[in-house]
Amino acid sequence: MDEFSLQALEFSKVLQHLASFSKSEAGKNACLMLQPFSCLKDIEHFQHVFDEYSLWKSKGNFALHDFPDIRFLLENISAQNFDPDTDDFWAMREVLKLIKNAYTSLHIFEKEFPILCGEYEFDFPEKSYSALVRCIADDASFKDESSPGLLLVRNELRGLHQSCLRKVKEYSEQYNIGHYLQDDYMTIVGDRYVLPLKANFKGRLQGIIHDYSRTGETLYFEPMFLVELNNRLQELKQEEREEIQKIIHLIKELLFSEEQALKQAWEFLLLLDVNEAKCGLAEVYVAKHKTQLQGHEGFCVPFGETLTLEKAYHPLLLLENNKTKSSIQIQPIDLIFRKQDKILVISGGNSGGKTVALKTLGLIGLMCLAALPVPVAKGSSILFFKRIHAFIGDEQSLDDHVSTFTGQIRHLAAIWESLDSSHLLLLDEFGAGTDPSQGAALAQAVLDGLLEKACYAVSATHFPALKSYALTNQGVRAASVLFDENSKKPLYKLAYDQVGASKALDVAREHGLAESILVKASQYLLVDTKEQDLVIAKLNAVAVEREKEVEHLQKELQKTKQKREQLQEKYEKEIKILQTEFREKSQELIRAWKTEKVSAKETMKKLGQLRTELVKNETEKEALPEVDEKALKIGIEVFHRPWNKKALIQEIDTKAKKVKINLGGVSMWASFKDIEITGSSVKQTSKIGVIQNLSQTKSSFTLDLRGKRADLAITELHQFLDNALLAGYDNVEIIHGRGTGALRKAVHEVLKGYAVIESFSLATEENGGDGMTMVTFR
């Protein structure tokens, strides 16, 4: 991406806003270093990373916070002159502690985050982390327990300190020197214990003067009885330093041995901080307007075959608006290319938003290439542009003797040969810096060349010739910025397939130019130009009205969608309640059947009452369409609504409008209206489906137990019989195979225990013989 286009579109300002949301200085620096990617796979990868981070953050079990910058430390681990201090070790400890917490939190949801937990998997530097936690205290000092030697030395130092305090107290009381001292405490100067003696008592006591206070009123005096203790103190301090050097050397060796793991862990933490900053951008987008944007997925626009940016906000305007806490409402625009469009020509009055539209598209395009979240509505998509060239702003250079027009031409000439369908050009008033007729001709020729190269472009212009060009050339679409006809103020909206008048006089009047000048200017306008402007003004008024109608319809559509979602949610809750009630009552009836507390006749009567009650209480009935008979084929997968399960078709009876399906080993006949072919949306079990399931009778119902262990087969048999009774079947078939006869015997023992079974017997030889049992219910 050329540097001029990045500057013209103010990409660096977006990065500055992004950096402000990171948690650390290192993260800020990483944000400022971001650049657009040239590979689509890289962009989509980091978009997915952001999606995963956003979801992880929403779970609330980890929060990223500020952490120290250890880049210099990591860069010098393997250097011979590597000489870290305790502050460096403390910084490393804090970073590794944060990484470990993040790593642990992420892997709780490992399956939900395949990229963060998979592609960014690394060996955590456990040895270095354990050593730093054990040795480094919160105040960046070495802990006593860092080594046995250090613990012994410091214990002796503490004992020596107590001895000094005791001797000073005894000496003070014995010789009554309390009034000689400036303060009632002992202090340390040059690693030696001393007493703060008043200067006017100098020479009264034997000892050594080490220093004076800044005012000269206090001298730091070492009595002779402390000399021996202070000498021992010096020895212990030297031993302490030697022990600390041993600890530093050990930690340095651990850091060196795990250098690669430390660097990978650091890069991972920076990745998290950059994505935290991206979340900050997305939160601003949500907070600054009421429109539903791209969603929690991070506002990362998918790359598609068309450029469709709905309700696109200029990112910098939103971010600056948020920074200044302004109450001004930023207006979005729709930037839409049809499949056949390559060039969009925007015309209309000054200050109407033409340049903002160009910058909005360019900046959103750059941010998408950098895998940053952008403020657009759901349903938006963008083309993958490898290069975005912005001809916006003044390209003149006094040093190089280059005018605005010459600067634009030089810029275009430098890139012309490389242009293709992966490039986007943003042309703001291209050709305006020279003779209008020649500039317009040159601009049209440039657009012709771009069409031949299949290059995409958006051009803002006031040239009448370019306006006509946009309306008459294939692959080019016209658009106009809209103005309120009464107030003459811009609406910051685009109307497509029409051109707009420049409204120079209206803008001049709005900004205070003298009326006498404006009257003269009106007189200089040609008559045909006035008529042309009048026609365009009428078109503008029609477009404004159309935009209002569309906006009203969109609001009504949104209300309807919300109402529908609320009704759907309510309906699904009612379905669940109904299913629960039906299941409980049915299970209660089955238990009563099995224990013979009620007769079969009475049970069936109650079951009928239950069905009647369910139908009576049903206030909303869902009309379920029948499946397309032509699409039904043996072996395809279907969804069985009453049982809320997938099944395979075994047989098709078009006359009876039924299919025989296999539900996990259980075969049964089902009506066409109770199934749908997999691939269409799977719907929840409806109230009608539950009742229809109860009304199916006189159909064969088969269970195949062959090859199963006896205990599993018996469990499945109980469920099968319960379902058959619940569905109202008169007869069922149980296939147990011949074999040794053990499974058949176990099945018959179960059947004998069912009071609701009128009879059972082995099938005829042509139907399976002693490998199948036929069961008849009462």
Short mmCIF file of C-alpha atoms in Angstrom, two decimals, residues 664-667 702-721 733-738 742-748 750-751 771-773:
data_model
loop_
_atom_site.label_atom_id
_atom_site.label_comp_id
_atom_site.label_asym_id
_atom_site.label_seq_id
_atom_site.Cartn_x
_atom_site.Cartn_y
_atom_site.Cartn_z
CA GLY A 664 -31.83 -45.65 15.30
CA GLY A 665 -32.67 -49.32 14.71
CA VAL A 666 -36.42 -48.94 15.27
CA SER A 667 -38.57 -49.24 12.10
CA THR A 702 -40.56 -53.38 14.31
CA LEU A 703 -37.60 -53.65 16.71
CA ASP A 704 -34.39 -55.40 15.64
CA LEU A 705 -32.32 -56.73 18.59
CA ARG A 706 -29.97 -59.00 16.67
CA GLY A 707 -26.31 -58.80 17.70
CA LYS A 708 -26.96 -56.94 20.97
CA ARG A 709 -26.12 -58.05 24.50
CA ALA A 710 -29.06 -59.30 26.52
CA ASP A 711 -28.96 -56.47 29.11
CA LEU A 712 -28.87 -53.74 26.43
CA ALA A 713 -31.51 -55.52 24.37
CA ILE A 714 -33.91 -55.75 27.33
CA THR A 715 -33.48 -52.02 28.09
CA GLU A 716 -34.21 -51.14 24.47
CA LEU A 717 -37.18 -53.52 24.45
CA HIS A 718 -38.80 -51.74 27.43
CA GLN A 719 -38.43 -48.37 25.69
CA PHE A 720 -39.78 -49.84 22.46
CA LEU A 721 -42.90 -51.27 24.12
CA GLU A 733 -42.67 -57.17 15.66
CA ILE A 734 -39.54 -58.06 17.66
CA ILE A 735 -36.61 -59.55 15.73
CA HIS A 736 -34.26 -61.45 18.06
CA GLY A 737 -32.79 -63.99 15.67
CA ARG A 738 -32.48 -67.74 16.14
CA ALA A 742 -31.10 -67.14 24.89
CA LEU A 743 -32.15 -63.73 23.60
CA ARG A 744 -35.56 -65.06 22.51
CA LYS A 745 -36.11 -66.51 26.00
CA ALA A 746 -35.18 -63.20 27.66
CA VAL A 747 -37.56 -61.29 25.36
CA HIS A 748 -40.43 -63.68 26.15
CA VAL A 750 -40.21 -59.53 29.53
CA LEU A 751 -43.37 -59.89 27.44
CA GLY A 771 -36.22 -65.57 14.82
CA MET A 772 -39.15 -63.13 15.28
CA THR A 773 -41.91 -62.71 17.87
#
